Coordinates of C-alpha atoms in Angstrom, one line a residue:
X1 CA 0.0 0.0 0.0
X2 CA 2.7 2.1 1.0
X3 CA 4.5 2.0 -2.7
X4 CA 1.0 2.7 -4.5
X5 CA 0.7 5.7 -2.3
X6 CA 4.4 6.5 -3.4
X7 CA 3.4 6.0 -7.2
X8 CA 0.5 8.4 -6.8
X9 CA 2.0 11.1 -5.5
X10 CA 4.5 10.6 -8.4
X11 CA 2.3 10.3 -10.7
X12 CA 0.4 13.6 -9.0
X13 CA 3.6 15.7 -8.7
X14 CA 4.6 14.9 -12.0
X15 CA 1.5 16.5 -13.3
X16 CA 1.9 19.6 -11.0
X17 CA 5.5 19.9 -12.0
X18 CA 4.4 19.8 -16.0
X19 CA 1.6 21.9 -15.2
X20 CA 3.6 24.6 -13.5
X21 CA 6.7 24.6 -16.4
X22 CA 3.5 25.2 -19.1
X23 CA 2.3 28.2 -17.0
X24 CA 5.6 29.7 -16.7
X25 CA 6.4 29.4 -20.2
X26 CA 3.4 31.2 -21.0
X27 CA 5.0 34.2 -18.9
X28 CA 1.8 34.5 -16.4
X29 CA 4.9 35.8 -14.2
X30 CA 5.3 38.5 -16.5
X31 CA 2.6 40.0 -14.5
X32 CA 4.5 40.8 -11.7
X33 CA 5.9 43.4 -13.3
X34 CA 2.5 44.8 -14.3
X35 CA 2.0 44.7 -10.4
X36 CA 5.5 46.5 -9.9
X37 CA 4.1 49.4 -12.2
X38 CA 1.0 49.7 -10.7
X39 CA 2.7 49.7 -7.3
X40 CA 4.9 52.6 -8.5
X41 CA 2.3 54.5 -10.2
X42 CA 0.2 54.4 -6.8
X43 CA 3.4 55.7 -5.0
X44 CA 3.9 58.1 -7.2
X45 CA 0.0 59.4 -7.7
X46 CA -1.5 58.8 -4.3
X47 CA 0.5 61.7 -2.2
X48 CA -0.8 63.8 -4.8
X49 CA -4.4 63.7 -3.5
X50 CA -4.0 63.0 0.0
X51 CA -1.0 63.7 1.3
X52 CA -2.0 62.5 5.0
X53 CA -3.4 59.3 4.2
X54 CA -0.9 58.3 1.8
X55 CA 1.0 55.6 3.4
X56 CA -1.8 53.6 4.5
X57 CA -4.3 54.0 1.0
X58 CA -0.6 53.1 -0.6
X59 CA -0.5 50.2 1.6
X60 CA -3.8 49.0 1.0
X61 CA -3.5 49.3 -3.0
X62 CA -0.3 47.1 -3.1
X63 CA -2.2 43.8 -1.1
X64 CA -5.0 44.6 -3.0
X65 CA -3.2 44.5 -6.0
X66 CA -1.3 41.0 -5.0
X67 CA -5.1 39.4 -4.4
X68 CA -6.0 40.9 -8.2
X69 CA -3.4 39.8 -10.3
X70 CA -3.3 36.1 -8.2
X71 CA -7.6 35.8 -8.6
X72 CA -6.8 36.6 -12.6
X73 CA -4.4 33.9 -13.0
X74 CA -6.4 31.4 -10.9
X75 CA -9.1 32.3 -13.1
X76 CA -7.9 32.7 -16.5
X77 CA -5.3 29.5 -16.1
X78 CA -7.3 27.2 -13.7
X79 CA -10.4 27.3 -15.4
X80 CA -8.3 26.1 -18.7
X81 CA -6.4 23.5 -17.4
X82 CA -9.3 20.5 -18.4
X83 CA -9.9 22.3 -21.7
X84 CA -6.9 22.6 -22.8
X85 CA -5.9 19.5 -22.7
X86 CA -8.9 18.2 -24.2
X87 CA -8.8 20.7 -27.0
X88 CA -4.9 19.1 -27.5
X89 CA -6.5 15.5 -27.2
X90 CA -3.4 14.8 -25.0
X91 CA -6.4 13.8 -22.7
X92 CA -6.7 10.8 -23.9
X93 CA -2.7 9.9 -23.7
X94 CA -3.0 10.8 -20.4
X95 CA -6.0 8.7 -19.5
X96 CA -4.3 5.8 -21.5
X97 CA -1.8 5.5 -18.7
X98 CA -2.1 4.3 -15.6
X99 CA -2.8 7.2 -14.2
X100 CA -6.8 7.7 -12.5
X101 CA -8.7 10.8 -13.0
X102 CA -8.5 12.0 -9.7
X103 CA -4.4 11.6 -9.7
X104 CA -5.4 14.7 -12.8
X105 CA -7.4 16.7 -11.3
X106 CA -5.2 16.8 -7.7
X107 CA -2.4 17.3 -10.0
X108 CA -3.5 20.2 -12.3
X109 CA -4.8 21.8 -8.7
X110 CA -1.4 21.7 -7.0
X111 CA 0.0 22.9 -9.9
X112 CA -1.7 26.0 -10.5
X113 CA -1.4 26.8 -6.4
X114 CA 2.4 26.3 -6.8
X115 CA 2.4 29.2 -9.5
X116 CA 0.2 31.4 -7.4
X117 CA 2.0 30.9 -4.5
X118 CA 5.2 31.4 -6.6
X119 CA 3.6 34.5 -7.5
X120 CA 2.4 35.6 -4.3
X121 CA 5.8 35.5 -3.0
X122 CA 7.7 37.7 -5.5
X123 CA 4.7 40.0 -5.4
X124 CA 5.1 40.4 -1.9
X125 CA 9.1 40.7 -1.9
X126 CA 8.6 43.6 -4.2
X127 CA 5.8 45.3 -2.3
X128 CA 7.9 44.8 0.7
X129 CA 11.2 46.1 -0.9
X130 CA 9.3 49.1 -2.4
X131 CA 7.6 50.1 0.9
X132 CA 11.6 50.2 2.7
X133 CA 12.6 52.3 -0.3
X134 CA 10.3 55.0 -0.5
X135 CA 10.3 54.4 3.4
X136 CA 7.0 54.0 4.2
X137 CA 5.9 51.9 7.4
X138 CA 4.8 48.6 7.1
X139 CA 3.6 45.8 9.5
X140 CA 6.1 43.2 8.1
X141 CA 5.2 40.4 10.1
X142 CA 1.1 40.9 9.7
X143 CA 1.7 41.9 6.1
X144 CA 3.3 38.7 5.7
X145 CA 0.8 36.8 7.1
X146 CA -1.8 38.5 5.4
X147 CA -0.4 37.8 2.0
X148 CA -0.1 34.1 3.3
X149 CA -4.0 34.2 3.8
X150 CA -4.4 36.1 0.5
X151 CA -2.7 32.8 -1.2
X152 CA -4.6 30.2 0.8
X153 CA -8.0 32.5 -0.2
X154 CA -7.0 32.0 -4.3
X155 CA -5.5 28.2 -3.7
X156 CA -9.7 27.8 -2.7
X157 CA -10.4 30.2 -6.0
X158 CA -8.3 27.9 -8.0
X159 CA -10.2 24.8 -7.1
X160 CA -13.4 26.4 -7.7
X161 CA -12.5 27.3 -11.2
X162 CA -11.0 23.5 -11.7
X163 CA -14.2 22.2 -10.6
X164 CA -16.1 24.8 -13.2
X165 CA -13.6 23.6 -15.7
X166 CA -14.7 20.0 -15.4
X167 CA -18.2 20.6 -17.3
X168 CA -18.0 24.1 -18.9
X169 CA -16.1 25.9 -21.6
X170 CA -13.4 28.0 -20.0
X171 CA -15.2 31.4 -20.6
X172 CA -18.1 30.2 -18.9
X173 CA -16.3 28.7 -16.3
X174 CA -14.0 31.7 -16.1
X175 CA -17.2 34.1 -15.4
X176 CA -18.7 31.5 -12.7
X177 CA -15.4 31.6 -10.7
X178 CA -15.2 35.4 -10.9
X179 CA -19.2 35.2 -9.3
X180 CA -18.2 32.8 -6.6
X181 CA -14.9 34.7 -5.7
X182 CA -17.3 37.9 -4.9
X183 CA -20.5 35.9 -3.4
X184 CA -17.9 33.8 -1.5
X185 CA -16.6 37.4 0.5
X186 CA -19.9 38.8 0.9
X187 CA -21.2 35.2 2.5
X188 CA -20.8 36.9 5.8
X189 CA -22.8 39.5 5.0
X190 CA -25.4 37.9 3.8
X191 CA -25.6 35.6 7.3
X192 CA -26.1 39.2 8.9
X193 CA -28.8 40.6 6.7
X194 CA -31.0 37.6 7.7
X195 CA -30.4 37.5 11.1
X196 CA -31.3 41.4 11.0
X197 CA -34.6 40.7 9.2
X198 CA -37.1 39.5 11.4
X199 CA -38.3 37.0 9.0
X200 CA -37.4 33.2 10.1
X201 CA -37.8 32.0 6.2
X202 CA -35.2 35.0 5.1
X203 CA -33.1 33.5 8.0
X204 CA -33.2 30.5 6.9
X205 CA -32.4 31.0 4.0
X206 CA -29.6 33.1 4.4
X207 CA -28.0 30.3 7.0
X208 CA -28.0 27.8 4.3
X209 CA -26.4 29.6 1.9
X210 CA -23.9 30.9 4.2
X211 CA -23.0 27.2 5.1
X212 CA -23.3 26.1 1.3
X213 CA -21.3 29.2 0.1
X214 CA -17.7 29.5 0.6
X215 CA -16.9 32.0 2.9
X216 CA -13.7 33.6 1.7
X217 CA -13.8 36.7 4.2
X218 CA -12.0 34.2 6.2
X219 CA -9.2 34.4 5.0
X220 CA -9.6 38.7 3.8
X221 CA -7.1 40.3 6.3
X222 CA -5.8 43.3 4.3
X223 CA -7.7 45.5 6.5
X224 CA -6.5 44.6 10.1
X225 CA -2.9 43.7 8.4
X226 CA -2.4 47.3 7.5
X227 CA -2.4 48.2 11.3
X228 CA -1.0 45.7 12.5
X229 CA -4.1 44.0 14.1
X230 CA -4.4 40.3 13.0
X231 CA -7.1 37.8 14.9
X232 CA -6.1 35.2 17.5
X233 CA -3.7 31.7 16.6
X234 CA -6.4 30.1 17.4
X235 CA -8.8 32.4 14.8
X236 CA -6.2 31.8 12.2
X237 CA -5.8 28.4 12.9
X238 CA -10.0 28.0 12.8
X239 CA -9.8 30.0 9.5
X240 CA -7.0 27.8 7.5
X241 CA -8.6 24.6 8.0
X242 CA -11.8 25.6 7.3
X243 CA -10.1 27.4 3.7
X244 CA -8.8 24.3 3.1
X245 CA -11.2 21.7 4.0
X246 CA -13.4 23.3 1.5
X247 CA -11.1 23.4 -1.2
X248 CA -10.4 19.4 -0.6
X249 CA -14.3 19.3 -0.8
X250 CA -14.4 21.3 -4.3
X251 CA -11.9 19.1 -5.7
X252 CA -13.3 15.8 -4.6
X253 CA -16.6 17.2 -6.3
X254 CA -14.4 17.8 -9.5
X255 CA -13.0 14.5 -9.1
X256 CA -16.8 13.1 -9.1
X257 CA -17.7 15.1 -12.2
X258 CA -14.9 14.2 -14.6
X259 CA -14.8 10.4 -13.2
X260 CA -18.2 10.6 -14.7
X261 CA -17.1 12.4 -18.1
X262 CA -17.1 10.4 -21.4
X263 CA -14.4 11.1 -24.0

């Protein structure tokens, strides 16, 4: 048992390995240097119309600006990954060895989440060096963290569009992943507009799609990061596994879906 479990994960990083050379070579990390220009231009334009706020709305446009560029990629890439590789017919190669579907689909997932969190990280050593040059305060350590969160957040995004990617085209998968990325952090909210309302249905209502819906507010700490302020180890702790257990949930539904796929 122990050397089929060995095989798999060969077989699993092999896939992840192959999926991350493809995505490089298509120079997705090019956009790190549209995220260094946009950086500068905020550091450059910001002071002009509000010189007292500055730092912080500079601060807050840089990790907003890492989330962006890392929800494109998980979008436009991840919801592609099935497609393109039955648009290639290297689908049917691939099926042809002894390789299951759910080895592809874990594999195509830990691939793209090793490019975002490759791009995460040089996002963040940029945003990081460019703050210390133009020496403007910055909560390394929850900053750090933060951005950690902000990659554990799109690793769930990337799932989701793997999942969509399973039965749609990649447009159409593209567009539901974009929906669930902004339903999925304003879940929360709607949990508080029913418990506001005084209407037990609405209440309801709103309680089962907060538990159905993934709530990726969890893992939004741009806000406290920027001062500082991050929640409890224990809160953090709460937070990851719940981000991740719902990712392993999305993929084993993907798995479901294209073990059921005829080609």
């Amino acid at each position: 048992m122990g050397r089929t479990l060995t095989t798999s994960l060969g077989r699993i990083l092999a896939i992840a390995s192959n999926v991350f050379r493809e995505t490089v070579r298509e120079q997705v990390l090019y956009l790190t240097l549209l995220f260094t220009f946009v950086l500068i231009a905020a550091i450059l334009a910001i002071p002009e119309f509000s010189a007292e706020g500055a730092p912080r709305m500079i601060v807050d446009s840089g990790m907003a600006a890492i989330e962006v560029v890392s929800l494109i990629v998980a979008m436009f890439v991840g919801t592609n990954l099935v497609n393109k590789e039955l648009e290639k017919r290297t689908i049917f190669v691939l099926i042809a060895k002894p390789m299951s579907r759910a080895e592809f689909i874990l594999g195509k997932h830990l691939g793209i989440s090793a490019v975002i969190a490759t791009l995460v990280s040089i996002m963040t050593a940029i945003f990081i060096a460019l703050m210390a040059i133009r020496k403007i305060p910055l909560p390394t350590d929850a900053i750090l963290i933060a951005n950690f969160f902000t990659f554990w957040q799109i690793m769930l995004v990337a799932a989701i569009a793997v999942l969509f990617g399973t039965f749609s085209s990649s447009l159409v998968a593209a567009l539901l992943t974009l929906a669930s990325y902004l339903v999925g952090n304003f879940s929360r909210d709607l949990l508080l507009l029913g418990e506001i309302s005084k209407n037990a249905s609405f209440q309801n209502v709103t309680r089962f799609l907060y538990l159905v819906l993934p709530d990726l507010s969890r893992a939004n700490l741009k806000n406290e990061a920027v001062y500082g302020i991050l929640p409890s180890i224990f809160d953090l702790f709460n937070n990851g596994v719940y981000i991740f257990s719902y990712a392993l949930l999305v993929l084993a539904i993907a798995i479901l879906i294209f073990s059921r796929r005829q080609f």
